[in-house]
Amino acid sequence: MRIWHTSDWHVGRTFHGHATLEPLEGVLREMAETVRALEVDVVVVAGDVYDSSTPSADAIGVFNRSLRRLREAGPQVVLTAGNHDSPTRLGSMSDFVSASGVHVITRPEQVTVPVTLHDDHGPVHVYGIPFLEPARLRHVWEADPMRTQAHAVDEAMRLVRADLAERGGRSVVLAHTFVAGAEGESCESERAIVDSPTVGGVDRVPVTGFDGVTYAALGHIHGRSVLAEHVRYSGAPLHLSFSEEAKPRGGWLVDLDADGLADVTWVDLGVPRPLVTLTGTLQELLEAPEHGAHTAAWVRARLTDPLRQRDAMRRLQSRFPHCAQLDYVALAAPVGGDRAYRELVHGKSDLEVVDTFLGRVRGTGLDTDEREIVDDVLAHSGAELP
């Protein structure tokens, strides 16, 4: 059996205020063409289908068309809810779309009801573990304790293994959670997955929690990651933040044989608009010939000018129309540090007050030319500064 592992579509997401529906639909269209060419049997989507629990009509349209293209390409589709999704809204379609080969798993009660598919070697049971909120599970499962994501996923996997022991055969688990070892692949675009009490502030599920299954298709981390041969994140199909610019986009092609996991291969998908971070002074970014190759990219500009530049974003966008983020990385520290401004100017002359003020707001005081101008203004004003 051949499986395509994807996750974190985040349909409806914006990128620094820019809509992403059109480029995402293009990538998902390419995904459908790819799974058709590779003769994929089942596509698994491990959560965060939408970016919001209340998706717009346009987002729903993109999602529905993308599902239809995947089914027309041949494979069955199994998807679960992530922490961005509304289990109720996403799950409302499950009863009737399953007849068309799209299987939606959004409730913890469905954990032990796999989608069972068959190939020449027998059954493959596809289990879905949607995003689990421990506080809402205490009346569903009797496990104790039930305070963290780790506790919830551990109980879900215990139930999966018990069910699998009775059914027999190979198994695939979809889970939307944060697994220990994926920290290095975490991105700025991910929302904290839980608010429950955790050790060190981060609620991680151990990799060993997925022992006993043939393959674990994970979602939540937006960069691909291999935590064990059979435990992987696919990442999002579209770049969602500049922290992901070096991370490839695509999906895992998972092959199962009679003995279990036969092979896992990464397959790239196209990037509609590449991301690039450019560092230098404003003048360098505007004039350096080598930056001409990035005029069509999403650009994050990291300016090294010691002072803020006038109309910097507008000027950058005259060369880089898709410049979306501007950071200053070399601004001097405010003069006086954390000392109160009143303390800094106490007993100083008017010229010294101006010098201190500029040092406070821009990191450097008056230069020689500025000092002469201010000194001249003060000399002719005939007024004292308050």
mmCIF file of C-alpha atoms in Angstrom:
data_model
loop_
_atom_site.group_PDB
_atom_site.id
_atom_site.type_symbol
_atom_site.label_atom_id
_atom_site.label_comp_id
_atom_site.label_asym_id
_atom_site.label_seq_id
_atom_site.Cartn_x
_atom_site.Cartn_y
_atom_site.Cartn_z
ATOM 1 C CA MET A 1 0.000 0.000 0.000
ATOM 2 C CA ARG A 2 1.252 3.470 -0.853
ATOM 3 C CA ILE A 3 0.458 6.415 1.449
ATOM 4 C CA TRP A 4 0.952 10.160 1.069
ATOM 5 C CA HIS A 5 1.488 11.918 4.416
ATOM 6 C CA THR A 6 0.608 15.609 4.575
ATOM 7 C CA SER A 7 -0.651 17.983 7.299
ATOM 8 C CA ASP A 8 -1.155 21.588 8.354
ATOM 9 C CA TRP A 9 -2.822 22.957 5.249
ATOM 10 C CA HIS A 10 -4.048 25.970 7.267
ATOM 11 C CA VAL A 11 -6.576 26.917 4.612
ATOM 12 C CA GLY A 12 -7.423 30.592 5.107
ATOM 13 C CA ARG A 13 -4.088 31.639 6.608
ATOM 14 C CA THR A 14 -2.587 35.003 5.713
ATOM 15 C CA PHE A 15 1.118 35.703 5.278
ATOM 16 C CA HIS A 16 2.013 39.094 6.755
ATOM 17 C CA GLY A 17 -1.411 40.368 5.764
ATOM 18 C CA HIS A 18 -1.407 38.784 2.302
ATOM 19 C CA ALA A 19 -3.987 36.150 1.332
ATOM 20 C CA THR A 20 -2.642 32.657 0.639
ATOM 21 C CA LEU A 21 -5.747 30.902 -0.694
ATOM 22 C CA GLU A 22 -4.721 31.074 -4.351
ATOM 23 C CA PRO A 23 -1.114 29.831 -3.935
ATOM 24 C CA LEU A 24 -2.220 27.139 -1.486
ATOM 25 C CA GLU A 25 -4.854 25.863 -3.882
ATOM 26 C CA GLY A 26 -2.165 25.709 -6.545
ATOM 27 C CA VAL A 27 0.089 23.598 -4.308
ATOM 28 C CA LEU A 28 -2.784 21.282 -3.369
ATOM 29 C CA ARG A 29 -3.641 20.921 -7.056
ATOM 30 C CA GLU A 30 -0.025 19.887 -7.682
ATOM 31 C CA MET A 31 -0.320 17.453 -4.762
ATOM 32 C CA ALA A 32 -3.317 15.795 -6.437
ATOM 33 C CA GLU A 33 -1.409 15.484 -9.705
ATOM 34 C CA THR A 34 1.585 14.036 -7.843
ATOM 35 C CA VAL A 35 -0.380 11.380 -5.970
ATOM 36 C CA ARG A 36 -2.047 10.380 -9.233
ATOM 37 C CA ALA A 37 1.327 10.003 -10.959
ATOM 38 C CA LEU A 38 2.749 8.033 -8.015
ATOM 39 C CA GLU A 39 -0.339 5.798 -7.777
ATOM 40 C CA VAL A 40 -0.967 6.614 -4.134
ATOM 41 C CA ASP A 41 -3.646 4.526 -2.406
ATOM 42 C CA VAL A 42 -4.459 6.798 0.530
ATOM 43 C CA VAL A 43 -3.704 10.407 1.487
ATOM 44 C CA VAL A 44 -3.545 11.118 5.226
ATOM 45 C CA VAL A 45 -3.916 14.695 6.491
ATOM 46 C CA ALA A 46 -2.763 15.002 10.108
ATOM 47 C CA GLY A 47 -4.729 17.990 11.340
ATOM 48 C CA ASP A 48 -4.978 21.782 11.001
ATOM 49 C CA VAL A 49 -6.918 21.543 7.777
ATOM 50 C CA TYR A 50 -8.171 25.094 8.342
ATOM 51 C CA ASP A 51 -6.369 27.983 10.003
ATOM 52 C CA SER A 52 -9.481 29.027 11.916
ATOM 53 C CA SER A 53 -12.328 27.300 13.693
ATOM 54 C CA THR A 54 -14.638 29.595 11.677
ATOM 55 C CA PRO A 55 -13.264 29.424 8.128
ATOM 56 C CA SER A 56 -14.515 31.817 5.478
ATOM 57 C CA ALA A 57 -16.665 30.724 2.548
ATOM 58 C CA ASP A 58 -13.642 31.137 0.244
ATOM 59 C CA ALA A 59 -11.501 28.927 2.515
ATOM 60 C CA ILE A 60 -14.195 26.251 2.558
ATOM 61 C CA GLY A 61 -14.348 26.419 -1.222
ATOM 62 C CA VAL A 62 -10.593 25.847 -1.560
ATOM 63 C CA PHE A 63 -10.744 22.938 0.864
ATOM 64 C CA ASN A 64 -13.688 21.267 -0.870
ATOM 65 C CA ARG A 65 -12.187 21.639 -4.359
ATOM 66 C CA SER A 66 -8.850 20.287 -3.132
ATOM 67 C CA LEU A 67 -10.523 17.236 -1.593
ATOM 68 C CA ARG A 68 -12.415 16.605 -4.807
ATOM 69 C CA ARG A 69 -9.193 16.751 -6.856
ATOM 70 C CA LEU A 70 -7.495 14.308 -4.507
ATOM 71 C CA ARG A 71 -10.360 11.840 -4.779
ATOM 72 C CA GLU A 72 -10.471 12.212 -8.558
ATOM 73 C CA ALA A 73 -6.758 11.355 -8.559
ATOM 74 C CA GLY A 74 -7.613 7.954 -7.079
ATOM 75 C CA PRO A 75 -6.648 7.657 -3.407
ATOM 76 C CA GLN A 76 -8.880 7.465 -0.364
ATOM 77 C CA VAL A 77 -8.440 10.426 2.006
ATOM 78 C CA VAL A 78 -8.287 10.232 5.813
ATOM 79 C CA LEU A 79 -8.024 13.457 7.806
ATOM 80 C CA THR A 80 -8.126 14.498 11.436
ATOM 81 C CA ALA A 81 -8.774 17.768 13.265
ATOM 82 C CA GLY A 82 -5.918 19.872 14.615
ATOM 83 C CA ASN A 83 -5.822 22.564 17.270
ATOM 84 C CA HIS A 84 -6.827 25.219 14.707
ATOM 85 C CA ASP A 85 -9.873 23.280 13.492
ATOM 86 C CA SER A 86 -13.363 23.151 14.897
ATOM 87 C CA PRO A 87 -14.044 19.437 15.478
ATOM 88 C CA THR A 88 -17.784 20.083 15.226
ATOM 89 C CA ARG A 89 -17.662 22.002 11.947
ATOM 90 C CA LEU A 90 -15.079 19.734 10.346
ATOM 91 C CA GLY A 91 -16.776 16.608 11.622
ATOM 92 C CA SER A 92 -20.224 17.633 10.400
ATOM 93 C CA MET A 93 -19.357 16.344 6.947
ATOM 94 C CA SER A 94 -18.099 12.939 8.087
ATOM 95 C CA ASP A 95 -21.324 10.928 7.829
ATOM 96 C CA PHE A 96 -21.916 11.530 4.146
ATOM 97 C CA VAL A 97 -18.402 12.084 2.706
ATOM 98 C CA SER A 98 -17.136 8.710 3.952
ATOM 99 C CA ALA A 99 -19.265 7.106 1.242
ATOM 100 C CA SER A 100 -17.214 9.033 -1.317
ATOM 101 C CA GLY A 101 -13.872 7.892 0.095
ATOM 102 C CA VAL A 102 -13.121 10.863 2.385
ATOM 103 C CA HIS A 103 -12.916 9.867 6.053
ATOM 104 C CA VAL A 104 -13.029 12.608 8.710
ATOM 105 C CA ILE A 105 -11.984 11.848 12.305
ATOM 106 C CA THR A 106 -12.563 14.643 14.810
ATOM 107 C CA ARG A 107 -13.843 13.080 18.073
ATOM 108 C CA PRO A 108 -11.902 11.115 20.713
ATOM 109 C CA GLU A 109 -14.589 8.402 20.582
ATOM 110 C CA GLN A 110 -13.426 7.655 17.025
ATOM 111 C CA VAL A 111 -9.893 6.739 18.101
ATOM 112 C CA THR A 112 -10.732 3.021 18.165
ATOM 113 C CA VAL A 113 -12.732 3.083 14.928
ATOM 114 C CA PRO A 114 -10.096 2.873 12.199
ATOM 115 C CA VAL A 115 -10.562 3.266 8.489
ATOM 116 C CA THR A 116 -9.623 -0.201 7.245
ATOM 117 C CA LEU A 117 -8.214 -0.512 3.734
ATOM 118 C CA HIS A 118 -6.902 -3.591 1.962
ATOM 119 C CA ASP A 119 -4.094 -4.479 -0.417
ATOM 120 C CA ASP A 120 -2.636 -7.785 -1.629
ATOM 121 C CA HIS A 121 -1.097 -8.391 1.807
ATOM 122 C CA GLY A 122 -4.232 -7.882 3.871
ATOM 123 C CA PRO A 123 -5.737 -5.052 5.938
ATOM 124 C CA VAL A 124 -4.189 -1.709 6.857
ATOM 125 C CA HIS A 125 -5.953 0.038 9.747
ATOM 126 C CA VAL A 126 -5.736 3.833 9.667
ATOM 127 C CA TYR A 127 -6.393 5.340 13.122
ATOM 128 C CA GLY A 128 -6.975 9.031 13.659
ATOM 129 C CA ILE A 129 -6.037 10.861 16.862
ATOM 130 C CA PRO A 130 -7.403 14.395 16.543
ATOM 131 C CA PHE A 131 -6.084 17.209 18.694
ATOM 132 C CA LEU A 132 -6.969 16.223 22.267
ATOM 133 C CA GLU A 133 -7.745 18.671 25.069
ATOM 134 C CA PRO A 134 -7.111 16.848 28.369
ATOM 135 C CA ALA A 135 -9.682 18.840 30.350
ATOM 136 C CA ARG A 136 -12.446 17.738 27.979
ATOM 137 C CA LEU A 137 -11.462 14.072 28.077
ATOM 138 C CA ARG A 138 -11.965 13.370 31.753
ATOM 139 C CA HIS A 139 -15.600 12.448 31.194
ATOM 140 C CA VAL A 140 -14.726 10.369 28.095
ATOM 141 C CA TRP A 141 -11.764 8.334 29.319
ATOM 142 C CA GLU A 142 -11.140 7.138 32.858
ATOM 143 C CA ALA A 143 -7.342 7.356 32.629
ATOM 144 C CA ASP A 144 -5.611 9.112 35.507
ATOM 145 C CA PRO A 145 -3.811 11.458 35.353
ATOM 146 C CA MET A 146 -5.312 13.396 32.453
ATOM 147 C CA ARG A 147 -3.683 16.800 32.739
ATOM 148 C CA THR A 148 -1.434 17.168 29.684
ATOM 149 C CA GLN A 149 -1.256 16.415 25.967
ATOM 150 C CA ALA A 150 1.228 13.664 26.790
ATOM 151 C CA HIS A 151 -1.329 12.008 29.105
ATOM 152 C CA ALA A 152 -4.084 12.314 26.481
ATOM 153 C CA VAL A 153 -2.044 10.936 23.579
ATOM 154 C CA ASP A 154 -0.667 8.153 25.783
ATOM 155 C CA GLU A 155 -4.211 7.022 26.602
ATOM 156 C CA ALA A 156 -5.281 7.320 22.966
ATOM 157 C CA MET A 157 -2.348 5.169 21.863
ATOM 158 C CA ARG A 158 -3.099 2.626 24.589
ATOM 159 C CA LEU A 159 -6.598 2.319 23.166
ATOM 160 C CA VAL A 160 -5.262 2.077 19.612
ATOM 161 C CA ARG A 161 -2.814 -0.699 20.514
ATOM 162 C CA ALA A 162 -5.524 -2.637 22.342
ATOM 163 C CA ASP A 163 -7.855 -2.377 19.362
ATOM 164 C CA LEU A 164 -5.080 -3.277 16.925
ATOM 165 C CA ALA A 165 -4.188 -6.372 18.956
ATOM 166 C CA GLU A 166 -7.684 -7.698 18.308
ATOM 167 C CA ARG A 167 -7.847 -6.760 14.640
ATOM 168 C CA GLY A 168 -4.310 -7.701 13.610
ATOM 169 C CA GLY A 169 -2.528 -6.397 10.520
ATOM 170 C CA ARG A 170 -0.560 -3.273 9.711
ATOM 171 C CA SER A 171 -1.469 0.149 11.055
ATOM 172 C CA VAL A 172 -1.097 3.863 10.428
ATOM 173 C CA VAL A 173 -1.800 6.493 13.106
ATOM 174 C CA LEU A 174 -2.497 10.154 12.408
ATOM 175 C CA ALA A 175 -1.831 12.429 15.386
ATOM 176 C CA HIS A 176 -1.801 16.198 15.748
ATOM 177 C CA THR A 177 0.503 16.943 18.663
ATOM 178 C CA PHE A 178 3.992 18.105 19.706
ATOM 179 C CA VAL A 179 6.400 15.183 19.966
ATOM 180 C CA ALA A 180 9.732 15.464 21.802
ATOM 181 C CA GLY A 181 12.636 15.821 19.404
ATOM 182 C CA ALA A 182 10.863 18.163 16.991
ATOM 183 C CA GLU A 183 11.970 21.328 18.804
ATOM 184 C CA GLY A 184 14.579 22.159 16.163
ATOM 185 C CA GLU A 185 11.972 22.063 13.423
ATOM 186 C CA SER A 186 9.468 24.234 15.250
ATOM 187 C CA CYS A 187 8.533 27.473 13.478
ATOM 188 C CA GLU A 188 7.217 30.918 14.409
ATOM 189 C CA SER A 189 3.926 30.189 12.669
ATOM 190 C CA GLU A 190 2.835 27.444 15.077
ATOM 191 C CA ARG A 191 0.317 28.255 17.764
ATOM 192 C CA ALA A 192 1.001 26.847 21.229
ATOM 193 C CA ILE A 193 -0.881 23.571 21.266
ATOM 194 C CA VAL A 194 -2.000 23.450 24.892
ATOM 195 C CA ASP A 195 -2.494 25.629 27.934
ATOM 196 C CA SER A 196 -2.295 22.767 30.401
ATOM 197 C CA PRO A 197 0.404 22.563 33.091
ATOM 198 C CA THR A 198 3.640 21.246 31.653
ATOM 199 C CA VAL A 199 7.215 20.558 32.599
ATOM 200 C CA GLY A 200 9.329 23.528 31.553
ATOM 201 C CA GLY A 201 6.326 25.132 29.875
ATOM 202 C CA VAL A 202 6.247 22.748 26.899
ATOM 203 C CA ASP A 203 3.994 19.706 26.736
ATOM 204 C CA ARG A 204 5.824 17.068 24.706
ATOM 205 C CA VAL A 205 4.718 13.572 23.789
ATOM 206 C CA PRO A 206 7.571 11.009 23.855
ATOM 207 C CA VAL A 207 8.500 9.355 20.553
ATOM 208 C CA THR A 208 8.145 5.960 22.240
ATOM 209 C CA GLY A 209 4.456 6.730 22.655
ATOM 210 C CA PHE A 210 4.035 5.656 19.029
ATOM 211 C CA ASP A 211 5.664 2.254 19.418
ATOM 212 C CA GLY A 212 3.612 -0.668 18.194
ATOM 213 C CA VAL A 213 2.263 0.866 14.965
ATOM 214 C CA THR A 214 3.629 0.583 11.465
ATOM 215 C CA TYR A 215 3.733 4.312 10.743
ATOM 216 C CA ALA A 216 2.838 7.476 12.683
ATOM 217 C CA ALA A 217 1.904 10.465 10.497
ATOM 218 C CA LEU A 218 2.243 13.563 12.659
ATOM 219 C CA GLY A 219 0.941 17.103 12.296
ATOM 220 C CA HIS A 220 1.471 20.446 14.074
ATOM 221 C CA ILE A 221 5.159 21.162 13.349
ATOM 222 C CA HIS A 222 5.414 23.146 10.097
ATOM 223 C CA GLY A 223 8.787 21.783 9.022
ATOM 224 C CA ARG A 224 9.395 18.169 8.043
ATOM 225 C CA SER A 225 11.035 16.087 10.739
ATOM 226 C CA VAL A 226 12.106 12.476 11.254
ATOM 227 C CA LEU A 227 11.863 11.445 14.916
ATOM 228 C CA ALA A 228 12.129 7.717 14.237
ATOM 229 C CA GLU A 229 11.990 5.700 11.043
ATOM 230 C CA HIS A 230 8.253 5.246 11.509
ATOM 231 C CA VAL A 231 7.465 8.569 13.280
ATOM 232 C CA ARG A 232 7.555 11.705 11.119
ATOM 233 C CA TYR A 233 6.185 15.194 10.588
ATOM 234 C CA SER A 234 5.455 16.236 7.010
ATOM 235 C CA GLY A 235 5.287 19.970 7.682
ATOM 236 C CA ALA A 236 2.939 22.395 5.950
ATOM 237 C CA PRO A 237 2.608 22.437 2.145
ATOM 238 C CA LEU A 238 3.038 26.239 2.085
ATOM 239 C CA HIS A 239 5.562 28.438 3.877
ATOM 240 C CA LEU A 240 3.727 30.209 6.693
ATOM 241 C CA SER A 241 6.532 32.311 8.223
ATOM 242 C CA PHE A 242 10.055 33.462 7.406
ATOM 243 C CA SER A 243 11.405 31.003 9.971
ATOM 244 C CA GLU A 244 10.460 28.286 7.446
ATOM 245 C CA GLU A 245 12.266 29.740 4.429
ATOM 246 C CA ALA A 246 14.972 27.053 4.334
ATOM 247 C CA LYS A 247 12.556 24.192 4.961
ATOM 248 C CA PRO A 248 11.398 22.164 1.937
ATOM 249 C CA ARG A 249 7.722 21.803 1.091
ATOM 250 C CA GLY A 250 6.234 18.469 0.086
ATOM 251 C CA GLY A 251 5.085 15.218 1.622
ATOM 252 C CA TRP A 252 6.241 11.767 2.710
ATOM 253 C CA LEU A 253 5.603 8.866 0.344
ATOM 254 C CA VAL A 254 5.178 5.828 2.597
ATOM 255 C CA ASP A 255 5.230 2.289 1.188
ATOM 256 C CA LEU A 256 3.968 -0.680 3.193
ATOM 257 C CA ASP A 257 4.651 -4.307 2.275
ATOM 258 C CA ALA A 258 3.640 -7.604 3.833
ATOM 259 C CA ASP A 259 6.111 -7.153 6.700
ATOM 260 C CA GLY A 260 5.210 -3.553 7.521
ATOM 261 C CA LEU A 261 7.132 -0.391 6.680
ATOM 262 C CA ALA A 262 9.034 -0.940 3.446
ATOM 263 C CA ASP A 263 10.208 2.549 2.470
ATOM 264 C CA VAL A 264 9.658 6.241 3.176
ATOM 265 C CA THR A 265 10.690 8.860 0.596
ATOM 266 C CA TRP A 266 10.408 12.630 0.608
ATOM 267 C CA VAL A 267 8.712 14.176 -2.451
ATOM 268 C CA ASP A 268 9.080 17.915 -3.051
ATOM 269 C CA LEU A 269 6.207 20.165 -4.078
ATOM 270 C CA GLY A 270 6.619 23.532 -5.760
ATOM 271 C CA VAL A 271 6.972 26.787 -3.819
ATOM 272 C CA PRO A 272 4.704 29.441 -5.374
ATOM 273 C CA ARG A 273 6.828 32.314 -4.120
ATOM 274 C CA PRO A 274 10.200 31.702 -2.441
ATOM 275 C CA LEU A 275 11.149 33.357 0.838
ATOM 276 C CA VAL A 276 14.452 35.151 1.371
ATOM 277 C CA THR A 277 16.040 37.163 4.164
ATOM 278 C CA LEU A 278 18.313 40.006 3.035
ATOM 279 C CA THR A 279 20.671 41.679 5.505
ATOM 280 C CA GLY A 280 22.536 44.951 5.026
ATOM 281 C CA THR A 281 22.083 48.702 5.075
ATOM 282 C CA LEU A 282 19.083 50.120 3.287
ATOM 283 C CA GLN A 283 21.338 51.511 0.565
ATOM 284 C CA GLU A 284 22.994 48.117 0.065
ATOM 285 C CA LEU A 285 19.673 46.342 -0.280
ATOM 286 C CA LEU A 286 18.434 48.944 -2.763
ATOM 287 C CA GLU A 287 21.558 48.980 -4.919
ATOM 288 C CA ALA A 288 23.470 45.675 -4.641
ATOM 289 C CA PRO A 289 23.206 43.897 -8.039
ATOM 290 C CA GLU A 290 23.106 40.415 -6.466
ATOM 291 C CA HIS A 291 19.789 41.219 -4.790
ATOM 292 C CA GLY A 292 18.137 41.648 -8.176
ATOM 293 C CA ALA A 293 17.490 37.904 -8.229
ATOM 294 C CA HIS A 294 15.016 38.286 -5.351
ATOM 295 C CA THR A 295 12.612 40.865 -6.758
ATOM 296 C CA ALA A 296 9.862 38.242 -7.136
ATOM 297 C CA ALA A 297 10.377 36.663 -3.686
ATOM 298 C CA TRP A 298 8.791 37.300 -0.323
ATOM 299 C CA VAL A 299 11.491 39.411 1.334
ATOM 300 C CA ARG A 300 12.364 39.915 4.980
ATOM 301 C CA ALA A 301 14.731 42.873 5.211
ATOM 302 C CA ARG A 302 17.104 43.007 8.172
ATOM 303 C CA LEU A 303 18.623 46.483 8.129
ATOM 304 C CA THR A 304 21.998 47.104 9.724
ATOM 305 C CA ASP A 305 21.760 50.905 9.600
ATOM 306 C CA PRO A 306 22.604 52.387 12.999
ATOM 307 C CA LEU A 307 19.547 54.667 12.759
ATOM 308 C CA ARG A 308 16.009 54.136 11.491
ATOM 309 C CA GLN A 309 15.669 55.089 7.833
ATOM 310 C CA ARG A 310 12.927 57.307 6.486
ATOM 311 C CA ASP A 311 10.256 55.497 4.415
ATOM 312 C CA ALA A 312 12.327 52.314 4.550
ATOM 313 C CA MET A 313 9.503 49.902 3.731
ATOM 314 C CA ARG A 314 8.190 52.010 0.855
ATOM 315 C CA ARG A 315 11.669 52.316 -0.625
ATOM 316 C CA LEU A 316 12.317 48.594 -0.232
ATOM 317 C CA GLN A 317 9.034 47.740 -1.919
ATOM 318 C CA SER A 318 10.007 49.888 -4.888
ATOM 319 C CA ARG A 319 12.651 47.238 -5.597
ATOM 320 C CA PHE A 320 11.093 44.234 -3.844
ATOM 321 C CA PRO A 321 7.304 44.475 -4.368
ATOM 322 C CA HIS A 322 6.753 41.539 -1.994
ATOM 323 C CA CYS A 323 8.845 42.823 0.902
ATOM 324 C CA ALA A 324 6.689 41.747 3.838
ATOM 325 C CA GLN A 325 8.814 42.252 6.949
ATOM 326 C CA LEU A 326 11.321 44.858 8.072
ATOM 327 C CA ASP A 327 13.605 44.499 11.088
ATOM 328 C CA TYR A 328 16.426 46.665 12.384
ATOM 329 C CA VAL A 329 19.235 44.532 13.734
ATOM 330 C CA ALA A 330 21.915 47.086 14.634
ATOM 331 C CA LEU A 331 20.129 49.949 16.358
ATOM 332 C CA ALA A 332 22.205 51.295 19.231
ATOM 333 C CA ALA A 333 20.912 50.731 22.746
ATOM 334 C CA PRO A 334 19.113 53.768 24.222
ATOM 335 C CA VAL A 335 21.445 56.075 26.099
ATOM 336 C CA GLY A 336 20.987 55.580 29.809
ATOM 337 C CA GLY A 337 19.600 52.072 29.563
ATOM 338 C CA ASP A 338 16.799 51.508 32.053
ATOM 339 C CA ARG A 339 17.376 54.706 34.031
ATOM 340 C CA ALA A 340 14.372 57.024 34.332
ATOM 341 C CA TYR A 341 14.347 59.886 31.798
ATOM 342 C CA ARG A 342 13.811 62.448 34.579
ATOM 343 C CA GLU A 343 17.026 61.248 36.207
ATOM 344 C CA LEU A 344 18.933 61.460 32.933
ATOM 345 C CA VAL A 345 18.049 65.110 32.241
ATOM 346 C CA HIS A 346 18.149 66.406 35.802
ATOM 347 C CA GLY A 347 20.393 69.475 36.066
ATOM 348 C CA LYS A 348 21.362 69.489 32.373
ATOM 349 C CA SER A 349 21.454 72.431 29.996
ATOM 350 C CA ASP A 350 18.904 72.762 27.167
ATOM 351 C CA LEU A 351 21.448 71.493 24.643
ATOM 352 C CA GLU A 352 22.233 68.528 26.853
ATOM 353 C CA VAL A 353 18.500 67.769 27.237
ATOM 354 C CA VAL A 354 18.100 67.594 23.436
ATOM 355 C CA ASP A 355 21.209 65.441 23.170
ATOM 356 C CA THR A 356 19.916 63.082 25.883
ATOM 357 C CA PHE A 357 16.438 62.888 24.328
ATOM 358 C CA LEU A 358 17.814 61.853 20.922
ATOM 359 C CA GLY A 359 20.086 59.337 22.555
ATOM 360 C CA ARG A 360 17.088 57.908 24.338
ATOM 361 C CA VAL A 361 14.816 57.540 21.286
ATOM 362 C CA ARG A 362 17.285 56.701 18.517
ATOM 363 C CA GLY A 363 20.333 55.329 20.319
ATOM 364 C CA THR A 364 22.756 58.167 19.474
ATOM 365 C CA GLY A 365 22.859 61.777 20.572
ATOM 366 C CA LEU A 366 23.580 64.865 18.498
ATOM 367 C CA ASP A 367 26.279 64.652 15.861
ATOM 368 C CA THR A 368 28.491 67.676 15.131
ATOM 369 C CA ASP A 369 26.218 69.238 12.505
ATOM 370 C CA GLU A 370 23.068 68.654 14.563
ATOM 371 C CA ARG A 371 24.721 70.135 17.627
ATOM 372 C CA GLU A 372 25.514 73.354 15.748
ATOM 373 C CA ILE A 373 21.922 73.641 14.448
ATOM 374 C CA VAL A 374 20.318 73.050 17.842
ATOM 375 C CA ASP A 375 22.778 75.370 19.559
ATOM 376 C CA ASP A 376 21.930 78.096 17.041
ATOM 377 C CA VAL A 377 18.159 77.565 17.470
ATOM 378 C CA LEU A 378 18.413 77.751 21.227
ATOM 379 C CA ALA A 379 20.564 80.872 21.057
ATOM 380 C CA HIS A 380 17.958 82.714 18.956
ATOM 381 C CA SER A 381 14.828 81.354 20.618
ATOM 382 C CA GLY A 382 15.214 83.334 23.787
ATOM 383 C CA ALA A 383 13.224 80.658 25.598
ATOM 384 C CA GLU A 384 14.122 77.990 28.059
ATOM 385 C CA LEU A 385 13.067 74.381 27.529
ATOM 386 C CA PRO A 386 10.507 73.208 30.126
#
